[in-house]
Coordinates of C-alpha atoms in Angstrom, one line a residue:
X1 CA 6.5 18.9 6.6
X2 CA 7.0 16.6 3.7
X3 CA 7.6 18.7 0.6
X4 CA 8.1 21.9 2.6
X5 CA 11.9 22.4 2.6
X6 CA 11.6 26.1 3.6
X7 CA 9.9 25.0 6.8
X8 CA 12.6 22.5 7.6
X9 CA 15.3 25.0 6.8
X10 CA 13.7 27.6 9.1
X11 CA 13.6 25.1 12.0
X12 CA 16.7 23.1 11.7
X13 CA 17.6 23.2 15.4
X14 CA 14.1 22.2 16.5
X15 CA 14.0 19.3 14.0
X16 CA 17.5 18.2 15.0
X17 CA 16.4 18.0 18.6
X18 CA 13.4 15.8 17.7
X19 CA 15.6 13.4 15.7
X20 CA 18.3 13.2 18.3
X21 CA 15.7 12.3 21.0
X22 CA 14.6 9.4 18.8
X23 CA 18.1 8.1 17.9
X24 CA 17.4 4.7 19.4
X25 CA 14.2 4.4 17.2
X26 CA 16.3 5.0 14.1
X27 CA 18.9 2.5 15.1
X28 CA 16.3 -0.2 15.6
X29 CA 14.6 0.6 12.3
X30 CA 17.9 0.3 10.5
X31 CA 18.6 -3.1 12.1
X32 CA 15.1 -4.3 11.3
X33 CA 15.6 -3.4 7.7
X34 CA 18.1 -6.2 7.3
X35 CA 15.8 -8.9 8.7
X36 CA 13.8 -11.1 6.3
X37 CA 10.6 -11.3 8.3
X38 CA 8.9 -9.4 11.2
X39 CA 7.4 -11.3 14.1
X40 CA 4.7 -8.9 15.5
X41 CA 3.8 -11.4 18.3
X42 CA 0.4 -12.0 16.8
X43 CA -1.0 -15.4 17.7
X44 CA -4.3 -16.4 15.9
X45 CA -6.8 -18.4 17.9
X46 CA -10.4 -19.2 17.3
X47 CA -12.4 -17.1 16.8
X48 CA -9.9 -15.6 14.4
X49 CA -12.0 -12.4 14.0
X50 CA -11.0 -11.4 17.5
X51 CA -7.3 -11.4 16.7
X52 CA -5.6 -8.5 18.4
X53 CA -3.1 -6.4 16.4
X54 CA -0.2 -4.2 17.7
X55 CA -0.6 -0.4 17.7
X56 CA -1.1 0.6 14.1
X57 CA -1.2 4.4 14.7
X58 CA 2.4 4.0 16.1
X59 CA 3.5 2.8 12.7
X60 CA 2.0 5.8 11.0
X61 CA 3.9 8.0 13.4
X62 CA 7.1 6.1 12.6
X63 CA 6.7 6.8 8.9
X64 CA 6.2 10.5 9.5
X65 CA 9.3 10.6 11.7
X66 CA 11.3 8.9 8.9
X67 CA 9.9 11.4 6.4
X68 CA 10.9 14.3 8.7
X69 CA 14.4 12.9 9.1
X70 CA 14.7 12.4 5.3
X71 CA 13.8 16.1 4.7
X72 CA 16.1 17.3 7.4
X73 CA 19.2 15.4 6.2
X74 CA 18.5 16.5 2.6
X75 CA 18.2 20.1 3.9
X76 CA 21.7 19.9 5.5
X77 CA 23.3 18.3 2.5
X78 CA 23.5 14.7 3.9
X79 CA 21.8 12.9 1.0
X80 CA 23.6 9.6 1.9
X81 CA 21.6 9.5 5.1
X82 CA 18.4 10.7 3.3
X83 CA 18.5 7.8 0.9
X84 CA 19.2 5.3 3.7
X85 CA 16.2 6.7 5.6
X86 CA 13.9 6.3 2.6
X87 CA 15.0 2.6 2.4
X88 CA 14.2 2.2 6.1
X89 CA 10.7 3.7 5.5
X90 CA 10.0 1.3 2.6
X91 CA 11.1 -1.6 4.8
X92 CA 8.7 -0.4 7.5
X93 CA 5.8 -0.5 5.1
X94 CA 6.7 -4.0 4.0
X95 CA 6.9 -5.1 7.7
X96 CA 3.5 -3.6 8.5
X97 CA 2.0 -5.4 5.5
X98 CA 3.0 -8.7 7.1
X99 CA 0.3 -8.4 9.8
X100 CA -2.9 -10.3 9.1
X101 CA -6.0 -8.6 7.8
X102 CA -7.0 -5.5 5.8
X103 CA -6.4 -2.8 8.3
X104 CA -2.6 -3.3 8.3
X105 CA -2.7 -3.2 4.5
X106 CA -4.2 0.3 4.7
X107 CA -1.6 1.4 7.2
X108 CA 1.2 -0.1 5.1
X109 CA 0.0 1.8 2.0
X110 CA -0.3 5.0 3.9
X111 CA 3.2 4.5 5.3
X112 CA 4.5 3.9 1.7
X113 CA 2.6 7.0 0.6
X114 CA 4.4 9.2 3.0
X115 CA 7.8 8.2 1.7
X116 CA 6.7 8.4 -1.9
X117 CA 5.9 12.1 -1.1
X118 CA 9.4 12.5 0.3
X119 CA 10.9 11.1 -2.9
X120 CA 8.9 13.5 -4.9
X121 CA 10.0 16.4 -2.8
X122 CA 13.8 15.7 -3.0
X123 CA 14.5 13.5 -5.9
X124 CA 15.2 16.4 -8.4
X125 CA 17.8 17.8 -6.1
X126 CA 19.3 14.6 -4.7
X127 CA 23.0 14.9 -4.6
X128 CA 24.4 11.7 -6.2
X129 CA 28.0 11.0 -6.8
X130 CA 28.4 10.1 -10.5
X131 CA 29.7 6.6 -11.3
X132 CA 33.5 6.5 -11.8
X133 CA 33.8 10.2 -11.0
X134 CA 36.5 11.9 -8.9
X135 CA 34.7 15.2 -8.7
X136 CA 34.4 16.4 -5.2
X137 CA 30.8 17.2 -4.3
X138 CA 29.7 19.4 -1.5
X139 CA 28.0 17.9 1.6
X140 CA 27.7 14.2 2.0
X141 CA 26.3 13.0 -1.4
X142 CA 24.7 9.6 -1.7
X143 CA 26.7 6.9 -3.5
X144 CA 25.4 5.6 -6.8
X145 CA 25.2 2.1 -5.3
X146 CA 23.0 3.4 -2.5
X147 CA 20.7 5.2 -4.9
X148 CA 20.4 2.1 -7.1
X149 CA 19.5 0.1 -4.0
X150 CA 16.7 2.5 -3.3
X151 CA 15.5 2.1 -6.9
X152 CA 15.5 -1.7 -6.6
X153 CA 13.5 -1.4 -3.4
X154 CA 10.9 0.7 -5.2
X155 CA 10.8 -1.6 -8.2
X156 CA 10.4 -4.7 -6.0
X157 CA 6.6 -5.1 -5.6
X158 CA 6.7 -8.6 -4.2
X159 CA 6.0 -7.6 -0.5
X160 CA 3.1 -5.4 -1.7
X161 CA 1.4 -8.2 -3.6
X162 CA 2.0 -10.8 -0.9
X163 CA 0.4 -8.5 1.7
X164 CA -2.8 -8.3 -0.4
X165 CA -2.8 -12.0 -0.9
X166 CA -2.2 -12.8 2.8
X167 CA -5.0 -10.3 3.8
X168 CA -7.4 -12.2 1.6
X169 CA -6.2 -15.6 3.0
X170 CA -6.8 -14.3 6.5
X171 CA -10.3 -13.0 5.6
X172 CA -11.2 -16.4 4.1
X173 CA -9.7 -18.3 7.1
X174 CA -11.6 -16.1 9.5
X175 CA -14.9 -16.7 7.7
X176 CA -14.3 -20.5 7.6
X177 CA -13.4 -20.4 11.3
X178 CA -16.6 -18.8 12.3
X179 CA -18.7 -21.0 10.0
X180 CA -17.2 -24.2 11.4
X181 CA -17.7 -22.9 15.0
X182 CA -21.3 -22.1 14.4
X183 CA -22.0 -25.3 12.5
X184 CA -20.4 -27.6 15.0
X185 CA -21.6 -25.8 18.2
X186 CA -23.0 -28.4 20.6
X187 CA -26.6 -27.6 21.6
X188 CA -26.7 -26.0 25.0
X189 CA -23.4 -24.1 24.8
X190 CA -23.3 -20.3 24.9
X191 CA -24.4 -18.7 21.8
X192 CA -22.2 -16.9 19.3
X193 CA -23.6 -13.5 20.5
X194 CA -23.0 -14.2 24.2
X195 CA -26.7 -14.8 25.1
X196 CA -27.7 -17.4 27.7
X197 CA -28.1 -20.9 26.2
X198 CA -31.7 -22.0 25.7
X199 CA -33.1 -24.8 27.8
X200 CA -32.6 -28.3 26.4
X201 CA -36.4 -28.9 26.5
X202 CA -36.9 -26.3 23.8
X203 CA -36.9 -27.2 20.1
X204 CA -33.8 -25.0 19.7
X205 CA -31.3 -27.9 19.5
X206 CA -33.3 -29.6 16.8
X207 CA -33.8 -26.4 14.9
X208 CA -30.0 -25.7 15.1
X209 CA -29.0 -29.2 14.0
X210 CA -31.5 -29.7 11.1
X211 CA -32.0 -26.1 9.8
X212 CA -29.4 -23.6 11.0
X213 CA -26.4 -25.9 10.6
X214 CA -27.1 -26.9 7.0
X215 CA -27.8 -23.2 6.1
X216 CA -24.6 -22.1 7.8
X217 CA -22.5 -24.7 6.0
X218 CA -24.0 -24.0 2.6
X219 CA -23.7 -20.3 3.0
X220 CA -20.1 -20.8 4.2
X221 CA -19.2 -22.8 1.2
X222 CA -20.7 -20.1 -1.0
X223 CA -18.8 -17.4 0.9
X224 CA -15.5 -19.2 0.5
X225 CA -16.1 -19.7 -3.2
X226 CA -16.8 -16.0 -3.7
X227 CA -13.6 -15.2 -1.9
X228 CA -11.7 -17.0 -4.6
X229 CA -12.9 -14.3 -7.0
X230 CA -11.1 -11.8 -4.8
X231 CA -7.9 -13.8 -5.0
X232 CA -8.2 -13.8 -8.8
X233 CA -8.7 -10.0 -8.7
X234 CA -5.6 -9.6 -6.6
X235 CA -3.5 -11.6 -9.1
X236 CA -4.6 -9.2 -12.0
X237 CA -2.0 -6.8 -13.3
X238 CA -4.2 -3.8 -13.7
X239 CA -7.3 -2.1 -12.2
X240 CA -9.5 -2.7 -15.2
X241 CA -9.2 -6.5 -15.0
X242 CA -9.3 -6.6 -11.2
X243 CA -12.5 -4.5 -11.2
X244 CA -14.0 -6.8 -13.8
X245 CA -13.3 -9.8 -11.5
X246 CA -14.7 -8.1 -8.5
X247 CA -17.9 -7.3 -10.3
X248 CA -18.7 -11.1 -10.5
X249 CA -19.5 -11.0 -6.8
X250 CA -23.2 -10.7 -6.0
X251 CA -24.1 -7.2 -4.7
X252 CA -27.9 -7.3 -4.5
X253 CA -29.9 -9.6 -2.2
X254 CA -33.7 -10.2 -2.3
X255 CA -35.6 -11.2 0.8
X256 CA -35.2 -14.9 0.3
X257 CA -31.5 -14.6 -0.4
X258 CA -31.1 -12.5 2.8
X259 CA -32.7 -15.3 4.8
X260 CA -30.9 -18.2 3.1
X261 CA -27.5 -16.4 3.0
X262 CA -27.9 -14.6 6.3
X263 CA -24.2 -15.1 7.3
X264 CA -22.6 -13.9 4.1
X265 CA -25.1 -11.0 3.8
X266 CA -24.0 -9.9 7.3
X267 CA -20.3 -10.5 6.7
X268 CA -20.0 -9.5 3.1
X269 CA -18.5 -6.2 2.1
X270 CA -17.3 -4.9 -1.2
X271 CA -13.5 -4.7 -1.5
X272 CA -13.6 -2.5 -4.6
X273 CA -12.3 0.5 -2.6
X274 CA -9.5 -1.6 -1.1
X275 CA -8.4 -2.8 -4.5
X276 CA -8.5 0.7 -5.8
X277 CA -6.2 1.8 -3.1
X278 CA -3.9 -1.2 -3.9
X279 CA -3.5 -0.1 -7.5
X280 CA -3.1 3.6 -6.5
X281 CA -0.3 2.6 -4.2
X282 CA 1.3 0.5 -7.1
X283 CA 1.0 3.5 -9.4
X284 CA 2.7 5.8 -6.9
X285 CA 5.5 3.3 -6.3
X286 CA 6.2 3.0 -10.0
X287 CA 6.1 6.7 -10.5
X288 CA 8.5 7.2 -7.5
X289 CA 10.9 4.5 -8.9
X290 CA 10.9 6.0 -12.3
X291 CA 11.6 9.5 -10.8
X292 CA 14.7 8.1 -9.1
X293 CA 15.8 6.5 -12.4
X294 CA 15.3 9.9 -14.2
X295 CA 17.5 11.6 -11.6
X296 CA 20.2 9.0 -12.1
X297 CA 20.1 9.6 -15.8
X298 CA 20.2 13.4 -15.3
X299 CA 23.3 13.1 -13.0
X300 CA 25.1 11.0 -15.7
X301 CA 24.0 13.1 -18.8
X302 CA 23.4 16.6 -17.4
X303 CA 19.7 16.5 -18.5
X304 CA 16.6 14.5 -18.2
X305 CA 15.8 11.8 -20.9
X306 CA 13.5 12.9 -23.6
X307 CA 11.5 9.7 -23.3
X308 CA 11.3 7.0 -20.7
X309 CA 12.5 4.4 -23.2
X310 CA 16.0 6.0 -22.9
X311 CA 16.1 4.7 -19.3
X312 CA 16.0 1.1 -20.5
X313 CA 18.0 -1.1 -19.8
X314 CA 20.7 0.9 -17.9
X315 CA 18.4 2.5 -15.4
X316 CA 15.2 0.5 -15.6
X317 CA 14.7 -3.1 -16.8
X318 CA 11.6 -1.8 -18.6
X319 CA 9.3 1.2 -18.5
X320 CA 6.8 0.5 -15.7
X321 CA 3.3 -0.2 -16.8
X322 CA 0.4 2.0 -15.7
X323 CA -1.7 -0.2 -13.4
X324 CA -4.8 1.8 -14.4
X325 CA -4.4 1.2 -18.1
X326 CA -6.2 -1.9 -19.3
X327 CA -4.3 -1.9 -22.6
X328 CA -0.9 -2.6 -21.0
X329 CA 0.5 0.8 -21.7
X330 CA 3.2 2.4 -19.6
X331 CA 3.2 5.4 -17.3
X332 CA 3.3 8.7 -19.0
X333 CA 6.1 11.3 -19.0
X334 CA 6.0 15.0 -19.8
X335 CA 9.5 16.4 -19.4
X336 CA 8.8 19.7 -21.0
X337 CA 5.6 20.5 -19.2
X338 CA 5.5 23.2 -16.6
X339 CA 5.8 21.6 -14.1
X340 CA 7.5 18.5 -15.5
X341 CA 5.5 15.4 -14.8
X342 CA 5.3 11.6 -14.6
X343 CA 1.7 10.4 -14.3
X344 CA -0.8 7.6 -14.3
X345 CA -4.1 7.9 -16.1
X346 CA -5.9 7.1 -12.8
X347 CA -9.0 5.0 -11.9
X348 CA -11.3 6.5 -14.6
X349 CA -9.0 5.0 -17.3
X350 CA -9.0 8.3 -19.3
X351 CA -5.7 10.0 -20.2
X352 CA -6.3 13.6 -19.3
X353 CA -2.7 14.6 -20.4
X354 CA -1.5 14.8 -16.8
X355 CA -4.1 17.4 -15.9
X356 CA -5.2 17.6 -12.3
X357 CA -7.5 20.0 -10.4
X358 CA -8.4 20.9 -6.8
X359 CA -11.8 21.5 -5.4
X360 CA -12.5 24.9 -3.8
X361 CA -11.7 25.6 -0.2
X362 CA -8.8 23.2 0.1
X363 CA -11.1 20.6 1.7
X364 CA -11.1 18.0 -1.0
X365 CA -8.5 17.3 -3.6
X366 CA -9.7 15.7 -6.8
X367 CA -7.3 14.4 -9.4
X368 CA -8.1 13.6 -13.0
X369 CA -4.7 11.8 -13.5
X370 CA -2.3 10.8 -10.8
X371 CA 0.7 13.1 -11.1
X372 CA 4.3 12.9 -9.8
X373 CA 6.0 16.3 -9.9
X374 CA 9.6 15.8 -11.0
X375 CA 10.7 19.2 -9.7
X376 CA 9.2 18.5 -6.3
X377 CA 6.8 21.5 -6.6
X378 CA 3.5 19.7 -5.7
X379 CA 0.7 22.3 -5.4
X380 CA -0.8 22.7 -1.9

C-alpha cells in the first residue's frame, strides 16, 4: 500500500484494526530505536559458515508494517506519528545490518527501500509546523525538530557503510576459518564433507599432509588477499571507483588454476551485484533526505528552491553527491519538470535527464536514471 493513499483512505477502519493488534510491536520498535546496538543472539562458532541467523523474512514484514502505519497516520493527519514511524523504520534497517554476512545486508537494504518509498509518497504533503510560528495547523503536524531529526537519520550513512564492511570481514573470517580447519585436520578424522574417514593404511594421510594442506594454505592466503580488494571497493565513494577495484579480481580460471585454486574457485563469487545494490541504496537514501530538505524549505518559503544549492547550509550541510557519478557531481534536481524530480544518473553513468521507462506487461521495470518523485506520484 506504499504510495497508494486512496487505498489507505478507503480502508481506514481495516488498517486501524491491523495496527491496533500490533501495538506491542510498535512499542518495542520505538524502545529499540534508542539503543546503540542490537544483540540478535548470534554466536559464531567454527565452522563459521554454519552460523544460524534469526528470521529475516520477519524483518521484512516489520518494515512493511511500519510503512503501512506511516501511510495510515499521514492519511488521518497525524504527521507527527508518521515521522516518528519513519525514524523507527530506519533504525530497524540499521539493526538488521548489524547481523553478520551478506544476506542481512540485502534485507536491510530492502527494509530501507520500503521506507524510502514511504518518504517519496508523503513528503510533498507532510504537515510541518514552521519554525517560530504560532499558526494553528489542522491535525497533528510534525514539529520541525522531529522532521530535522528524520533528515539527520537519512543523511547519516555510517551504519550503512559499517554493515558492508562487517559483512566483508565476516566473509573473510569464514574463509580463513574453513581454510585453517582443512589445513590442520588430523588424518583419520571425519572429512569436511561428512564422509567416513579413510583407513590409516592408505596413502591419504601422506597425501593430505604433503599435497592438500600446502595447496589449501596457499589458496587460502590468495583468497584472503583478494578479499582485501573488496574492502577497498567498499571504501570507495562511488560506483565507478568501486567497480574498478572489483574488476581486479580474477574471474577466469583455466584447468590448472582450477586444480591449484580448487578452494577459492569453489567459494569465489562476484560481489559486483552486491556493491551495485549498495550504491543504489545510498542513492535512494540521499534522494529521500534531499526531498525532506526540499519540503522543509517549501514550508519556510512557500515554494520549492530553484536549485539544490539554496538548501545549503540551512537545510543540508552540502548537496549530496551522486554515488553513480565518477566525477564527484551531485544528485540532479528538476523542480519544473512534470512530474518534479530528484534523480541519480544510475549505474550506466549516463545522465538521461531524469528519463525513465517501463518494459511492457508490467513484469519488469527498467530505469534509465534513478528518479525520486517529489510530488509522490510514482508511476505504477
